PDB file of C-alpha atoms in Angstrom:
ATOM      1  CA  MET A  23     -42.052  26.203 -55.948  1.00 48.00           C
ATOM      2  CA  SER A  24     -43.902  23.731 -58.175  1.00 50.00           C
ATOM      3  CA  ASP A  25     -46.180  20.989 -56.890  1.00 51.00           C
ATOM      4  CA  SER A  26     -43.927  18.338 -58.442  1.00 51.00           C
ATOM      5  CA  ASP A  27     -41.035  19.309 -56.187  1.00 55.00           C
ATOM      6  CA  GLU A  28     -41.368  17.688 -52.768  1.00 55.00           C
ATOM      7  CA  ASP A  29     -40.715  19.742 -49.712  1.00 60.00           C
ATOM      8  CA  TYR A  30     -37.594  18.594 -47.850  1.00 57.00           C
ATOM      9  CA  MET A  31     -39.432  19.279 -44.561  1.00 59.00           C
ATOM     10  CA  SER A  32     -42.277  16.937 -45.481  1.00 60.00           C
ATOM     11  CA  ASP A  33     -42.993  13.681 -43.616  1.00 60.00           C
ATOM     12  CA  LYS A  34     -42.930  11.761 -46.864  1.00 58.00           C
ATOM     13  CA  LEU A  35     -39.159  11.738 -46.923  1.00 57.00           C
ATOM     14  CA  LEU A  36     -39.003  10.356 -43.378  1.00 56.00           C
ATOM     15  CA  ALA A  37     -41.602   7.728 -44.141  1.00 56.00           C
ATOM     16  CA  GLY A  38     -39.491   6.456 -46.986  1.00 54.00           C
ATOM     17  CA  CYS A  39     -36.427   5.928 -44.831  1.00 53.00           C
ATOM     18  CA  ASP A  40     -35.369   2.393 -44.002  1.00 49.00           C
ATOM     19  CA  THR A  41     -36.241   1.571 -40.399  1.00 49.00           C
ATOM     20  CA  GLY A  42     -34.730  -1.880 -40.385  1.00 48.00           C
ATOM     21  CA  VAL A  43     -32.024  -0.983 -37.849  1.00 47.00           C
ATOM     22  CA  THR A  44     -33.589  -0.481 -34.433  1.00 48.00           C
ATOM     23  CA  ASN A  45     -30.532  -0.969 -32.254  1.00 53.00           C
ATOM     24  CA  PRO A  46     -28.978   2.230 -30.943  1.00 47.00           C
ATOM     25  CA  GLY A  47     -25.510   0.747 -31.315  1.00 55.00           C
ATOM     26  CA  LEU A  48     -24.600   0.227 -34.959  1.00 59.00           C
ATOM     27  CA  LEU A  49     -22.260  -2.493 -36.199  1.00 56.00           C
ATOM     28  CA  PHE A  50     -19.783  -0.970 -38.603  1.00 61.00           C
ATOM     29  CA  ASN A  51     -17.193  -3.651 -39.392  1.00 75.00           C
ATOM     30  CA  ARG A  52     -17.614  -7.201 -40.632  1.00 78.00           C
ATOM     31  CA  SER A  53     -16.273  -8.966 -37.509  1.00 79.00           C
ATOM     32  CA  GLN A  54     -18.820  -7.290 -35.233  1.00 78.00           C
ATOM     33  CA  LYS A  55     -21.646  -8.222 -37.564  1.00 78.00           C
ATOM     34  CA  ARG A  56     -20.459 -11.834 -37.712  1.00 81.00           C
ATOM     35  CA  THR A  57     -20.187 -12.060 -33.918  1.00 83.00           C
ATOM     36  CA  HIS A  58     -23.679 -10.626 -33.556  1.00 80.00           C
ATOM     37  CA  GLU A  59     -25.097 -13.074 -36.076  1.00 82.00           C
ATOM     38  CA  GLN A  60     -23.465 -16.041 -34.311  1.00 83.00           C
ATOM     39  CA  TYR A  61     -24.872 -14.873 -30.977  1.00 83.00           C
ATOM     40  CA  LYS A  62     -28.387 -14.589 -32.443  1.00 81.00           C
ATOM     41  CA  GLN A  63     -28.022 -18.017 -34.033  1.00 80.00           C
ATOM     42  CA  LYS A  64     -27.069 -19.607 -30.704  1.00 79.00           C
ATOM     43  CA  LEU A  65     -30.055 -18.016 -29.007  1.00 77.00           C
ATOM     44  CA  ASP A  66     -32.381 -19.292 -31.715  1.00 75.00           C
ATOM     45  CA  GLU A  67     -30.910 -22.796 -31.491  1.00 71.00           C
ATOM     46  CA  LYS A  68     -31.308 -22.792 -27.734  1.00 70.00           C
ATOM     47  CA  VAL A  69     -34.949 -21.783 -28.017  1.00 67.00           C
ATOM     48  CA  LYS A  70     -35.723 -24.216 -30.831  1.00 68.00           C
ATOM     49  CA  LYS A  71     -33.681 -27.093 -29.374  1.00 70.00           C
ATOM     50  CA  PRO A  72     -36.011 -29.862 -28.167  1.00 76.00           C
ATOM     51  CA  LYS A  73     -35.744 -30.956 -24.564  1.00 76.00           C
ATOM     52  CA  THR A  74     -34.139 -34.266 -23.780  1.00 79.00           C
ATOM     53  CA  TYR A  75     -36.037 -37.213 -22.367  1.00 79.00           C
ATOM     54  CA  HIS A  76     -34.566 -36.710 -18.897  1.00 80.00           C
ATOM     55  CA  GLU A  77     -35.541 -33.031 -18.880  1.00 80.00           C
ATOM     56  CA  GLN A  78     -39.091 -33.837 -19.940  1.00 83.00           C
ATOM     57  CA  GLU A  79     -39.316 -36.599 -17.337  1.00 84.00           C
ATOM     58  CA  LYS A  80     -38.046 -34.269 -14.597  1.00 82.00           C
ATOM     59  CA  GLU A  81     -40.506 -31.518 -15.529  1.00 84.00           C
ATOM     60  CA  ALA A  82     -43.420 -33.968 -15.620  1.00 85.00           C
ATOM     61  CA  ARG A  83     -42.439 -35.454 -12.257  1.00 82.00           C
ATOM     62  CA  GLU A  84     -42.107 -32.036 -10.590  1.00 82.00           C
ATOM     63  CA  LYS A  85     -45.411 -30.924 -12.066  1.00 83.00           C
ATOM     64  CA  GLY A  86     -47.148 -34.069 -10.842  1.00 80.00           C
ATOM     65  CA  LEU A  87     -45.697 -33.817  -7.333  1.00 77.00           C
ATOM     66  CA  SER A  88     -46.575 -30.139  -7.031  1.00 77.00           C
ATOM     67  CA  THR A  89     -50.183 -30.725  -8.100  1.00 78.00           C
ATOM     68  CA  ALA A  90     -52.618 -31.841  -5.406  1.00 76.00           C
ATOM     69  CA  ILE A  91     -54.916 -34.809  -5.996  1.00 78.00           C
ATOM     70  CA  SER A  92     -58.246 -33.640  -7.305  1.00 79.00           C
ATOM     71  CA  SER A  93     -61.502 -34.475  -5.573  1.00 79.00           C
ATOM     72  CA  ASP A  94     -62.539 -36.572  -8.577  1.00 83.00           C
ATOM     73  CA  ASN A  95     -59.698 -39.012  -7.975  1.00 85.00           C
ATOM     74  CA  ILE A  96     -60.794 -42.470  -6.841  1.00 87.00           C
ATOM     75  CA  GLY A  97     -58.074 -42.686  -4.194  1.00 84.00           C
ATOM     76  CA  PHE A  98     -59.069 -39.304  -2.811  1.00 83.00           C
ATOM     77  CA  LYS A  99     -62.704 -40.417  -2.562  1.00 85.00           C
ATOM     78  CA  LEU A 100     -61.646 -43.559  -0.674  1.00 86.00           C
ATOM     79  CA  LEU A 101     -59.667 -41.438   1.781  1.00 81.00           C
ATOM     80  CA  GLN A 102     -62.701 -39.226   2.344  1.00 82.00           C
ATOM     81  CA  LYS A 103     -64.818 -42.270   3.105  1.00 84.00           C
ATOM     82  CA  MET A 104     -62.228 -43.334   5.707  1.00 82.00           C
ATOM     83  CA  GLY A 105     -62.494 -39.944   7.439  1.00 79.00           C
ATOM     84  CA  TYR A 106     -59.824 -37.906   5.689  1.00 78.00           C
ATOM     85  CA  LYS A 107     -60.484 -34.187   5.277  1.00 78.00           C
ATOM     86  CA  GLU A 108     -58.710 -32.014   2.760  1.00 77.00           C
ATOM     87  CA  GLY A 109     -55.905 -29.945   4.348  1.00 73.00           C
ATOM     88  CA  LYS A 110     -55.670 -32.237   7.381  1.00 76.00           C
ATOM     89  CA  SER A 111     -53.047 -34.836   8.198  1.00 74.00           C
ATOM     90  CA  LEU A 112     -53.595 -38.569   8.419  1.00 71.00           C
ATOM     91  CA  GLY A 113     -54.358 -40.220  11.756  1.00 69.00           C
ATOM     92  CA  LYS A 114     -56.697 -39.619  14.678  1.00 72.00           C
ATOM     93  CA  ASN A 115     -54.432 -37.183  16.534  1.00 74.00           C
ATOM     94  CA  ASP A 116     -53.910 -34.938  13.509  1.00 70.00           C
ATOM     95  CA  SER A 117     -50.155 -34.973  14.223  1.00 72.00           C
ATOM     96  CA  GLY A 118     -48.917 -36.452  10.971  1.00 72.00           C
ATOM     97  CA  ILE A 119     -47.405 -34.704   8.007  1.00 74.00           C
ATOM     98  CA  LYS A 120     -49.648 -32.645   5.744  1.00 73.00           C
ATOM     99  CA  GLU A 121     -47.335 -32.517   2.738  1.00 73.00           C
ATOM    100  CA  PRO A 122     -46.419 -35.619   0.738  1.00 70.00           C
ATOM    101  CA  ILE A 123     -43.003 -37.179   1.164  1.00 73.00           C
ATOM    102  CA  ASN A 124     -40.500 -35.704  -1.254  1.00 72.00           C
ATOM    103  CA  VAL A 125     -39.317 -38.112  -3.916  1.00 72.00           C
ATOM    104  CA  ALA A 126     -35.526 -38.087  -4.257  1.00 71.00           C
ATOM    105  CA  LEU A 127     -34.747 -39.817  -7.522  1.00 71.00           C
ATOM    106  CA  LYS A 128     -31.314 -41.361  -7.749  1.00 71.00           C
ATOM    107  CA  GLU A 129     -29.513 -39.989 -10.803  1.00 70.00           C
ATOM    108  CA  SER A 130     -25.901 -40.979 -10.131  1.00 71.00           C
ATOM    109  CA  THR A 131     -24.327 -44.280 -11.131  1.00 74.00           C
ATOM    110  CA  SER A 132     -22.951 -45.074  -7.675  1.00 73.00           C
ATOM    111  CA  GLY A 133     -24.255 -47.983  -5.633  1.00 74.00           C
ATOM    112  CA  VAL A 134     -27.173 -47.847  -3.235  1.00 74.00           C
ATOM    113  CA  GLY A 135     -26.161 -46.070  -0.033  1.00 76.00           C
ATOM    114  CA  ARG A 136     -22.838 -44.932  -1.479  1.00 81.00           C
ATOM    115  CA  GLU A 137     -23.740 -41.235  -1.504  1.00 80.00           C
ATOM    116  CA  LYS A 138     -24.979 -41.352   2.097  1.00 82.00           C
ATOM    117  CA  HIS A 139     -21.789 -43.134   3.127  1.00 85.00           C
ATOM    118  CA  ILE A 140     -19.678 -40.432   1.446  1.00 87.00           C
ATOM    119  CA  ASP A 141     -21.763 -37.689   3.079  1.00 87.00           C
ATOM    120  CA  ASP A 142     -21.245 -39.328   6.477  1.00 90.00           C
ATOM    121  CA  ILE A 143     -17.484 -39.476   5.905  1.00 92.00           C
ATOM    122  CA  VAL A 144     -17.361 -35.806   4.891  1.00 92.00           C
ATOM    123  CA  LYS A 145     -19.451 -34.844   7.919  1.00 93.00           C
ATOM    124  CA  LYS A 146     -17.221 -36.900  10.229  1.00 93.00           C
ATOM    125  CA  LYS A 147     -14.076 -35.294   8.797  1.00 93.00           C
ATOM    126  CA  SER A 148     -15.606 -31.855   9.265  1.00 92.00           C
ATOM    127  CA  GLU A 149     -16.419 -32.638  12.910  1.00 93.00           C
ATOM    128  CA  LEU A 150     -12.901 -33.986  13.527  1.00 93.00           C
ATOM    129  CA  GLN A 151     -11.354 -30.901  11.935  1.00 93.00           C
ATOM    130  CA  LYS A 152     -13.551 -28.650  14.063  1.00 93.00           C
ATOM    131  CA  GLU A 153     -12.585 -30.590  17.198  1.00 93.00           C
ATOM    132  CA  HIS A 154      -8.915 -30.394  16.220  1.00 93.00           C
ATOM    133  CA  LEU A 155      -9.148 -26.617  15.808  1.00 92.00           C
ATOM    134  CA  GLN A 156     -10.829 -26.307  19.204  1.00 92.00           C
ATOM    135  CA  ASN A 157      -8.059 -28.383  20.819  1.00 93.00           C
ATOM    136  CA  ARG A 158      -5.410 -26.255  19.098  1.00 93.00           C
ATOM    137  CA  GLU A 159      -7.086 -23.133  20.436  1.00 92.00           C
ATOM    138  CA  LYS A 160      -7.173 -24.560  23.979  1.00 92.00           C
ATOM    139  CA  GLU A 161      -3.506 -25.572  23.752  1.00 92.00           C
ATOM    140  CA  TYR A 162      -2.564 -22.119  22.502  1.00 92.00           C
ATOM    141  CA  LEU A 163      -4.432 -20.398  25.346  1.00 92.00           C
ATOM    142  CA  ALA A 164      -2.852 -22.733  27.914  1.00 91.00           C
ATOM    143  CA  ALA A 165       0.635 -22.139  26.473  1.00 92.00           C
ATOM    144  CA  ARG A 166       0.102 -18.375  26.454  1.00 92.00           C
ATOM    145  CA  GLN A 167      -1.098 -18.440  30.062  1.00 90.00           C
ATOM    146  CA  LYS A 168       1.911 -20.553  31.048  1.00 89.00           C
ATOM    147  CA  ARG A 169       4.262 -18.158  29.236  1.00 90.00           C
ATOM    148  CA  ASN A 170       2.686 -15.149  30.961  1.00 89.00           C
ATOM    149  CA  THR A 171       3.012 -16.855  34.351  1.00 86.00           C
ATOM    150  CA  TRP A 172       6.642 -17.686  33.650  1.00 86.00           C
ATOM    151  CA  ASN A 173       7.382 -14.102  32.602  1.00 86.00           C
ATOM    152  CA  LEU A 174       5.733 -12.836  35.782  1.00 84.00           C
ATOM    153  CA  LEU A 175       7.773 -15.215  37.953  1.00 82.00           C
ATOM    154  CA  ARG A 176      10.926 -14.262  36.068  1.00 82.00           C
ATOM    155  CA  SER A 177      10.207 -10.570  36.637  1.00 83.00           C
ATOM    156  CA  ASP A 178       9.579 -11.181  40.351  1.00 80.00           C
ATOM    157  CA  PHE A 179      12.802 -13.179  40.580  1.00 80.00           C
ATOM    158  CA  PHE A 180      14.889 -10.401  39.037  1.00 81.00           C
ATOM    159  CA  LYS A 181      13.213  -7.833  41.286  1.00 80.00           C
ATOM    160  CA  SER A 182      14.012  -9.971  44.330  1.00 77.00           C
ATOM    161  CA  GLN A 183      17.573 -10.496  43.124  1.00 75.00           C
ATOM    162  CA  ARG A 184      18.038  -6.768  42.610  1.00 80.00           C
ATOM    163  CA  THR A 185      16.616  -6.097  46.077  1.00 76.00           C
ATOM    164  CA  CYS A 186      19.043  -8.580  47.635  1.00 72.00           C
ATOM    165  CA  GLU A 187      21.956  -6.966  45.799  1.00 72.00           C
ATOM    166  CA  GLU A 188      20.913  -3.539  47.055  1.00 75.00           C
ATOM    167  CA  LEU A 189      20.626  -4.911  50.590  1.00 68.00           C
ATOM    168  CA  ASP A 190      24.074  -6.494  50.330  1.00 68.00           C
ATOM    169  CA  GLU A 191      25.568  -3.228  49.089  1.00 70.00           C
ATOM    170  CA  ARG A 192      23.920  -1.264  51.884  1.00 68.00           C
ATOM    171  CA  GLU A 193      24.995  -3.871  54.426  1.00 63.00           C
ATOM    172  CA  VAL A 194      28.639  -3.687  53.308  1.00 62.00           C
ATOM    173  CA  SER A 195      28.498   0.095  53.459  1.00 67.00           C
ATOM    174  CA  PHE A 196      26.916  -0.051  56.901  1.00 63.00           C
ATOM    175  CA  VAL A 197      29.550  -2.526  58.153  1.00 63.00           C
ATOM    176  CA  LYS A 198      32.359  -0.313  56.894  1.00 63.00           C
ATOM    177  CA  HIS A 199      30.914   2.758  58.587  1.00 64.00           C
ATOM    178  CA  PHE A 200      30.210   0.836  61.762  1.00 64.00           C
ATOM    179  CA  GLU A 201      33.756  -0.566  61.796  1.00 64.00           C
ATOM    180  CA  ILE A 202      35.256   2.913  61.425  1.00 64.00           C
ATOM    181  CA  ILE A 203      33.085   4.271  64.237  1.00 62.00           C
ATOM    182  CA  ARG A 204      33.914   1.294  66.457  1.00 61.00           C
ATOM    183  CA  ILE A 205      37.661   1.656  65.953  1.00 61.00           C
ATOM    184  CA  PHE A 206      37.513   5.383  66.544  1.00 58.00           C
ATOM    185  CA  PHE A 207      35.236   5.005  69.589  1.00 59.00           C
ATOM    186  CA  PHE A 208      37.390   2.366  71.282  1.00 60.00           C
ATOM    187  CA  ARG A 209      40.581   4.231  70.556  1.00 60.00           C
ATOM    188  CA  VAL A 210      39.117   7.269  72.291  1.00 54.00           C
ATOM    189  CA  LEU A 211      37.928   5.194  75.258  1.00 53.00           C
ATOM    190  CA  LYS A 212      41.231   3.369  75.526  1.00 57.00           C
ATOM    191  CA  SER A 213      43.345   6.477  75.252  1.00 58.00           C
ATOM    192  CA  HIS A 214      41.294   8.531  77.705  1.00 53.00           C
ATOM    193  CA  TYR A 215      39.750   5.986  80.051  1.00 49.00           C
ATOM    194  CA  GLY A 216      41.756   2.812  79.481  1.00 49.00           C
ATOM    195  CA  LEU A 217      38.561   0.734  78.860  1.00 48.00           C
ATOM    196  CA  SER A 218      38.374  -2.467  76.761  1.00 50.00           C
ATOM    197  CA  PHE A 219      35.550  -4.853  75.734  1.00 48.00           C
ATOM    198  CA  GLY A 220      35.548  -8.495  74.791  1.00 46.00           C
ATOM    199  CA  VAL A 221      35.724  -9.363  71.152  1.00 45.00           C
ATOM    200  CA  SER A 222      32.841 -11.891  71.287  1.00 48.00           C
ATOM    201  CA  LYS A 223      30.495  -9.371  72.874  1.00 54.00           C
ATOM    202  CA  LEU A 224      31.267  -6.808  70.171  1.00 52.00           C
ATOM    203  CA  GLN A 225      30.683  -9.365  67.436  1.00 52.00           C
ATOM    204  CA  ASN A 226      27.284 -10.313  68.870  1.00 57.00           C
ATOM    205  CA  GLN A 227      26.249  -6.687  69.107  1.00 58.00           C
ATOM    206  CA  LEU A 228      27.424  -6.085  65.537  1.00 56.00           C
ATOM    207  CA  LYS A 229      25.399  -9.058  64.211  1.00 58.00           C
ATOM    208  CA  THR A 230      22.281  -7.850  66.033  1.00 65.00           C
ATOM    209  CA  LEU A 231      22.613  -4.350  64.602  1.00 61.00           C
ATOM    210  CA  LEU A 232      23.222  -5.675  61.091  1.00 60.00           C
ATOM    211  CA  LEU A 233      20.148  -7.925  61.279  1.00 62.00           C
ATOM    212  CA  GLN A 234      17.957  -5.065  62.469  1.00 60.00           C
ATOM    213  CA  LYS A 235      19.298  -2.811  59.717  1.00 59.00           C
ATOM    214  CA  LYS A 236      18.618  -5.444  57.045  1.00 58.00           C
ATOM    215  CA  VAL A 237      15.019  -5.915  58.186  1.00 55.00           C
ATOM    216  CA  ILE A 238      14.401  -2.158  58.139  1.00 58.00           C
ATOM    217  CA  LEU A 239      15.894  -1.770  54.645  1.00 56.00           C
ATOM    218  CA  THR A 240      13.836  -4.698  53.331  1.00 55.00           C
ATOM    219  CA  LEU A 241      10.595  -3.192  54.615  1.00 51.00           C
ATOM    220  CA  LYS A 242      11.444   0.171  53.060  1.00 52.00           C
ATOM    221  CA  ILE A 243      12.164  -1.341  49.644  1.00 50.00           C
ATOM    222  CA  LEU A 244       9.069  -3.553  49.611  1.00 49.00           C
TER     223      LEU A 244
END
């Protein structure tokens, strides 16, 4: 190999390559390149765009309020002569504020006190809505408790009604059986011994037995 022929493994070939593209993602078509150029142009305009007067005024105000008064200031020296110490609050009791009052600059075009009035209205509406929701919740709980009580009473009523029906059925069955026994018993007594009882006495005895039977059945069911 001659000296004039460059080695393809040499670093000279790499050094001569164009290194202008540093992004790992390459832009192949024209639309992507145009979009990228527009994006870069917007960023450059945003950086180079001068700040408005209001922005400069706001930055200067915030910087001034955040910076403490230096000891070379005439007002600060007067405060020191009156007994003020740096880092302390004003007053003898040392109970005042240590930070300066925040300056809230009015930027809207509404009248004086209008924003506070609107804030008060919004706050009042929020409180009324919260109170309304609490009342709705109380009404719902009261209605649910009333409905549960009514369902419980209704269930007890149907249970009592069913118990009374069962007692009536048992009473009718008992009366039928008692009537059959009575007729058979008195027929036997009359045919063999010729005995007879008064009707009123038998009715009273029957009522007494029925009442006793009903009380016993009620206690068993309950």
